[in-house]
Coordinates of C-alpha atoms in Angstrom, one line a residue:
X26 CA -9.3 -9.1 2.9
X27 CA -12.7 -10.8 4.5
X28 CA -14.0 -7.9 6.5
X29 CA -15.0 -8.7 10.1
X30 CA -18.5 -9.4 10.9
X31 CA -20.8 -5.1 11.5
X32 CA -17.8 -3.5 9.5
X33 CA -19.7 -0.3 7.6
X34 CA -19.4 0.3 4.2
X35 CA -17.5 4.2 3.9
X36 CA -17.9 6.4 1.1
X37 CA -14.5 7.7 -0.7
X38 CA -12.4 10.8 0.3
X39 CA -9.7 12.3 -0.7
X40 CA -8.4 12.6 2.8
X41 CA -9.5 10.2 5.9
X42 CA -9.3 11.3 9.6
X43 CA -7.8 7.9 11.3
X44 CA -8.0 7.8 15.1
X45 CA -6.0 5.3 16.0
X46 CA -5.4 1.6 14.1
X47 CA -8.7 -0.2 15.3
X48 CA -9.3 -3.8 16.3
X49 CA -11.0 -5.8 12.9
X50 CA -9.0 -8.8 12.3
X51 CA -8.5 -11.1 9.4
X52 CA -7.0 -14.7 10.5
X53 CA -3.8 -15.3 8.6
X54 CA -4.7 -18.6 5.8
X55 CA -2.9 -19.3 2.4
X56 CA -0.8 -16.4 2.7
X57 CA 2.9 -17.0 1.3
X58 CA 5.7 -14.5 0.5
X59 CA 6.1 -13.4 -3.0
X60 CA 8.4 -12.8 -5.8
X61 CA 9.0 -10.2 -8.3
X62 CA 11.3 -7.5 -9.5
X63 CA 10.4 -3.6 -9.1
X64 CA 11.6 -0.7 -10.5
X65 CA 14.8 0.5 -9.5
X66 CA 14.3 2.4 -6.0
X67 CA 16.3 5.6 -4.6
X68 CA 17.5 4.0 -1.5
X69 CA 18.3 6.4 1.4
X70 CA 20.5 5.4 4.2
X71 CA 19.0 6.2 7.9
X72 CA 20.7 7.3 11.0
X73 CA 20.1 4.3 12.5
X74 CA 20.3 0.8 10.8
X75 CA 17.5 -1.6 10.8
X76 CA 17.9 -4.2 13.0
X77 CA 16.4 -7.0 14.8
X78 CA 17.2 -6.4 18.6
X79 CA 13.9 -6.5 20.4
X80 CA 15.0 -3.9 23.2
X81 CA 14.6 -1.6 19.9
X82 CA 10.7 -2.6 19.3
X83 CA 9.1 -4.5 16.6
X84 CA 11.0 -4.1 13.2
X85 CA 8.2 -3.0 11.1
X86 CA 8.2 -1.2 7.6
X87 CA 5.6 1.5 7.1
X88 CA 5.0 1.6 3.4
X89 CA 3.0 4.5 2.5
X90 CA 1.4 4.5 -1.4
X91 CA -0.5 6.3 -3.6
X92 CA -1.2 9.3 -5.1
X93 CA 0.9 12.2 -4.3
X94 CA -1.5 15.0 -4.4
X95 CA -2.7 15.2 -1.2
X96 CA 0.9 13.7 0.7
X97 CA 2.6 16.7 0.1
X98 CA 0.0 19.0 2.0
X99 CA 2.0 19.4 5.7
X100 CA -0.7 18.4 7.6
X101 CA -1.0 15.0 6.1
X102 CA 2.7 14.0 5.9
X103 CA 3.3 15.0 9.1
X104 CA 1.1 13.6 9.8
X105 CA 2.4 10.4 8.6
X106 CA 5.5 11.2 10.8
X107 CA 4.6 12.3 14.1
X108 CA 1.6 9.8 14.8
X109 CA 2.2 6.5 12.5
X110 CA 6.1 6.6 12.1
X111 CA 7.0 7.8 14.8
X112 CA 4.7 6.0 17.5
X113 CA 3.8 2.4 15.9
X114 CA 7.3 1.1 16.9
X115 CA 10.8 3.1 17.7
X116 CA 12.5 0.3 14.9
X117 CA 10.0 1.4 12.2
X118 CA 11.2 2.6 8.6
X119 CA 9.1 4.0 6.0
X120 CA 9.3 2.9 2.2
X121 CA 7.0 5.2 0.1
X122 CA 5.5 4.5 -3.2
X123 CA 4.6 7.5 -4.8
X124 CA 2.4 8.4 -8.4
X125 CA 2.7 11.7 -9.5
X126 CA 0.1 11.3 -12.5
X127 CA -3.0 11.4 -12.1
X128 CA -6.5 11.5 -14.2
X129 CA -8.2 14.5 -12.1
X130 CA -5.2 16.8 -12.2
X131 CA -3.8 15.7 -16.2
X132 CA 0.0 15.9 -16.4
X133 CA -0.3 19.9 -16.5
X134 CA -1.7 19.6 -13.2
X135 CA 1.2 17.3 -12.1
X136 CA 2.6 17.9 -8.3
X137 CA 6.0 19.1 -8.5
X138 CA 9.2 17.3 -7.0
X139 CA 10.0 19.9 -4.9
X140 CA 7.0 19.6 -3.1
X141 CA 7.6 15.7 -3.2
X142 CA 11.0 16.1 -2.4
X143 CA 10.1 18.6 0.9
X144 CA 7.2 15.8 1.6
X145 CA 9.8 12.9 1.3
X146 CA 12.7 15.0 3.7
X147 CA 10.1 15.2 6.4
X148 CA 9.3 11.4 5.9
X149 CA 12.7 10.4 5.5
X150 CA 12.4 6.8 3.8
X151 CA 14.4 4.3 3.8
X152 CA 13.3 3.6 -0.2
X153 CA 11.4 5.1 -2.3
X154 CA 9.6 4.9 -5.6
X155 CA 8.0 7.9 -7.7
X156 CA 6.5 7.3 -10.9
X157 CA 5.9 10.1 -13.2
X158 CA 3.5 8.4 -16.0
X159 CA 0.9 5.3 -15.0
X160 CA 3.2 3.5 -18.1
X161 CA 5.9 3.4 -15.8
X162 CA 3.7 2.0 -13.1
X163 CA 2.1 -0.6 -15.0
X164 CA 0.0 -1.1 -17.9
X165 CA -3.3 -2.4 -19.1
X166 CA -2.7 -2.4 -22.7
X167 CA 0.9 -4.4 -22.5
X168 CA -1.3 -7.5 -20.5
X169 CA -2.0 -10.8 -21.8
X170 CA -4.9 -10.4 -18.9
X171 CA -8.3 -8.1 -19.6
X172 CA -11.3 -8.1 -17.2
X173 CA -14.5 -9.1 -18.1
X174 CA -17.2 -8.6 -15.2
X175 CA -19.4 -11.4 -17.4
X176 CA -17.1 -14.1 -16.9
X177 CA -16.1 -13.1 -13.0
X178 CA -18.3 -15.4 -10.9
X179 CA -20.6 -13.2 -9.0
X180 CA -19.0 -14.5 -5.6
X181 CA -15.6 -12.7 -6.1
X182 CA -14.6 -9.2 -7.5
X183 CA -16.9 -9.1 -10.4
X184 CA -19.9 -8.3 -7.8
X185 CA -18.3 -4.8 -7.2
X186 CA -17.8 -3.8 -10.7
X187 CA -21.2 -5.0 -12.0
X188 CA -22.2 -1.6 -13.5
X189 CA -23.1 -1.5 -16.6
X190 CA -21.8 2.1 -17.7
X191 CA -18.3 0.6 -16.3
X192 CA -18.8 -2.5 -18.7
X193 CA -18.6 -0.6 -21.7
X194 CA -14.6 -0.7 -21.4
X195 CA -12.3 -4.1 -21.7
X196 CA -10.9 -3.1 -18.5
X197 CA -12.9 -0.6 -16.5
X198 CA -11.3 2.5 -14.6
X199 CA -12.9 0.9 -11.7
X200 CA -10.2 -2.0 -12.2
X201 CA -7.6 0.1 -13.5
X202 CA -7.5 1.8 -9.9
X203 CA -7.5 -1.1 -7.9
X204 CA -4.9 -2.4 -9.9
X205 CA -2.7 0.7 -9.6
X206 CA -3.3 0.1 -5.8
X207 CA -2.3 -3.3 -5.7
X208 CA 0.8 -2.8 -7.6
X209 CA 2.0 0.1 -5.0
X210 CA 1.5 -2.8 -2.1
X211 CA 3.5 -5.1 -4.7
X212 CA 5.9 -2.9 -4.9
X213 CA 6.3 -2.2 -0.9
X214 CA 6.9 -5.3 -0.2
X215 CA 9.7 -5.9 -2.7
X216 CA 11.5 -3.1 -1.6
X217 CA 10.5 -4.7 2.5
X218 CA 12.8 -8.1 1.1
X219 CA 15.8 -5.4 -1.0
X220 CA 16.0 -4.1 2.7
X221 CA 16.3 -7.1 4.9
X222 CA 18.5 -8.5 2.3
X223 CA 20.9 -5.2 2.6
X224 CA 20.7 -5.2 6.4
X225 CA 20.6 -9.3 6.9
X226 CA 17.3 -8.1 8.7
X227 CA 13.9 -9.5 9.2
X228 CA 11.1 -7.4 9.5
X229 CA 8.7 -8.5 12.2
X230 CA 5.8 -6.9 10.6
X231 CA 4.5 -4.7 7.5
X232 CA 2.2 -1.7 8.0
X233 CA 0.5 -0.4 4.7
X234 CA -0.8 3.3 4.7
X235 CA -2.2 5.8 2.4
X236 CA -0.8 9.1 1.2
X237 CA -4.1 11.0 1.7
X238 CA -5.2 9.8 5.5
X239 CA -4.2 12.2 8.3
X240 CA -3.4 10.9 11.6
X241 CA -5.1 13.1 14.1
X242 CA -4.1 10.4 16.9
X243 CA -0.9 8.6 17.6
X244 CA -1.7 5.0 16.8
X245 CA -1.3 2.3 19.2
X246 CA 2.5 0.9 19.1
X247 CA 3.1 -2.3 16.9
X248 CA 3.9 -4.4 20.1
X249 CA 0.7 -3.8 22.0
X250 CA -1.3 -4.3 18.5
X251 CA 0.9 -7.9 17.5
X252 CA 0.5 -9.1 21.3
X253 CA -3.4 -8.9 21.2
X254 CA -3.4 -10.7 17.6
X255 CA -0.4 -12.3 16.9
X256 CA -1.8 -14.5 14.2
X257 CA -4.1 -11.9 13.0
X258 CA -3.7 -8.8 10.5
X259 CA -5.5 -5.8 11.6
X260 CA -7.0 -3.7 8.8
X261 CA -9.6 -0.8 8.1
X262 CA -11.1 -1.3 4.8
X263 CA -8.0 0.0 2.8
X264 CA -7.0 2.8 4.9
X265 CA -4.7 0.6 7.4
X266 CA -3.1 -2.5 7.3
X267 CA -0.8 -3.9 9.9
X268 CA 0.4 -7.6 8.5
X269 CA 3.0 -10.1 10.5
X270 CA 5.8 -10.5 8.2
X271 CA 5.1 -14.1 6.9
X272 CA 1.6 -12.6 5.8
X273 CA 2.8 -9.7 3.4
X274 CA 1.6 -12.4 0.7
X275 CA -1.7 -10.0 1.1
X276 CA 0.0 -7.3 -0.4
X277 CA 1.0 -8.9 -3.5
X278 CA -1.3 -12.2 -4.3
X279 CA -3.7 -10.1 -6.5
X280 CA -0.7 -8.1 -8.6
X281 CA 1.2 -12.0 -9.0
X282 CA -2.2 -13.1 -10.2
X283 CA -2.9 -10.6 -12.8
X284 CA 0.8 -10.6 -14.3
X285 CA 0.2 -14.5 -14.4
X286 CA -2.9 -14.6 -15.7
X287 CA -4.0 -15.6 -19.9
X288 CA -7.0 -14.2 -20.8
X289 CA -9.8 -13.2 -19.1
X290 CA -9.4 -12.3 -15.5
X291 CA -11.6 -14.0 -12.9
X292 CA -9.9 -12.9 -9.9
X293 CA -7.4 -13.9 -7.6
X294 CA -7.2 -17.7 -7.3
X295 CA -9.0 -18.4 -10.3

């Protein structure tokens, strides 16, 4: 995503206070849908079926990925609930893309399902993925694709990962989290077509959240947010990303790519 003109670079944390979704835009160009196969899902049937009658709201899926170790702690899944689910749109349904391992913790360290599970009832997703090991997720090793910063020209990725302690590997943790990252948006979106095929349903819009931000402050509803910009996405860095449906290609152009690519990997349209 092309950041809009003053945006601030943030430093990382494990857990980011979001206000409400705010107003930087990207205009929607060469964005398609995508294809692809994911795991097998757990799919949960809600109260209340998708559907695409507008006296409902926008229909938009709320797919919240990543890590799991800071998504079961109550404040942030609910959250989650109360002011993203619950307010962006009364039509919304959330599909969650969850990974349990993770290299600070080490698979003794390893967040239980019960906690998951409790997390996930509170939640209440319409799909949902958990994978246990990062093999299951994807995997560096089994790719025909390794990243080489030297051969990245310096105008696309390879100017973020330029360090050269981070060189010394064929493909850098630096890339190996991105990657994981992209794959859990990859992975949303299939699950966004598995529903609308299920239901005969078209979602209107995708919103892509993190398991680690808290929502101090109901966001703004999807309709006020889509009327303003219809032709935009809204985004914050990589905490919040509200996409119009025919633009979910943003979620999975740089996973395609790297499953597609031979060789070296020079980013996404190279």
């Amino acid at each position: 995503l092309k950041m809009a003109p003053g945006s601030a670079a943030m430093s990382p944390v494990s857990a980011f206070l979001l206000l409400a979704l705010p107003t930087l835009t990207t205009s929607l160009k060469n964005v398609a849908h995508s294809g692809g196969s994911p795991l097998q899902a757990h799919k949960h049937t809600p109260h209340v079926l998708p559907s695409n009658d507008k006296n409902k709201g926008p229909l938009v899926a709320v797919c919240v990925v990543g890590l799991v170790r800071n998504f079961v702690d109550p404040i942030v899944h609910t959250s989650i609930k109360q002011n993203l689910l619950d307010k962006i749109s009364d039509n919304a349904y959330a599909i969650t893309i969850l990974k349990r391992y993770d290299d600070h913790l080490g698979d003794k360290g390893m967040v239980s399902k019960k906690k998951i599970n409790h997390a996930l009832r509170v939640i209440r997703p319409i799909r949902s993925i958990i994978y246990d090991k990062e093999e299951q997720d994807f995997s560096l090793s089994a790719s025909s694709c390794h990243y080489d910063a030297e051969s990245v020209p310096k105008t696309n990725m390879g100017v973020y990962y330029s360090w050269k302690n981070a060189m010394k590997q064929p493909n850098p943790p630096l890339f190996r989290n991105s990657l994981g990252q992209m794959k859990g948006a990859w992975d949303c979106v299939q699950q966004v077509k598995d529903v609308e095929k299920q239901y005969n349903v078209t979602f209107d819009a995708v919103f892509r959240g993190r398991t680690d931000s808290v929502w101090v402050k109901p966001v703004k509803p999807a309709k006020e947010l889509m009327q303003k910009t219809p032709k935009s996405i809204l985004h914050w860095w990589d905490m919040a990303i509200l996409a119009p449906r025919n633009a979910t290609g943003i979620f999975t152009h740089f996973y395609d790519g790297w499953t597609k690519c031979k060789g070296s990997w020079k980013g996404v349209g190279h």
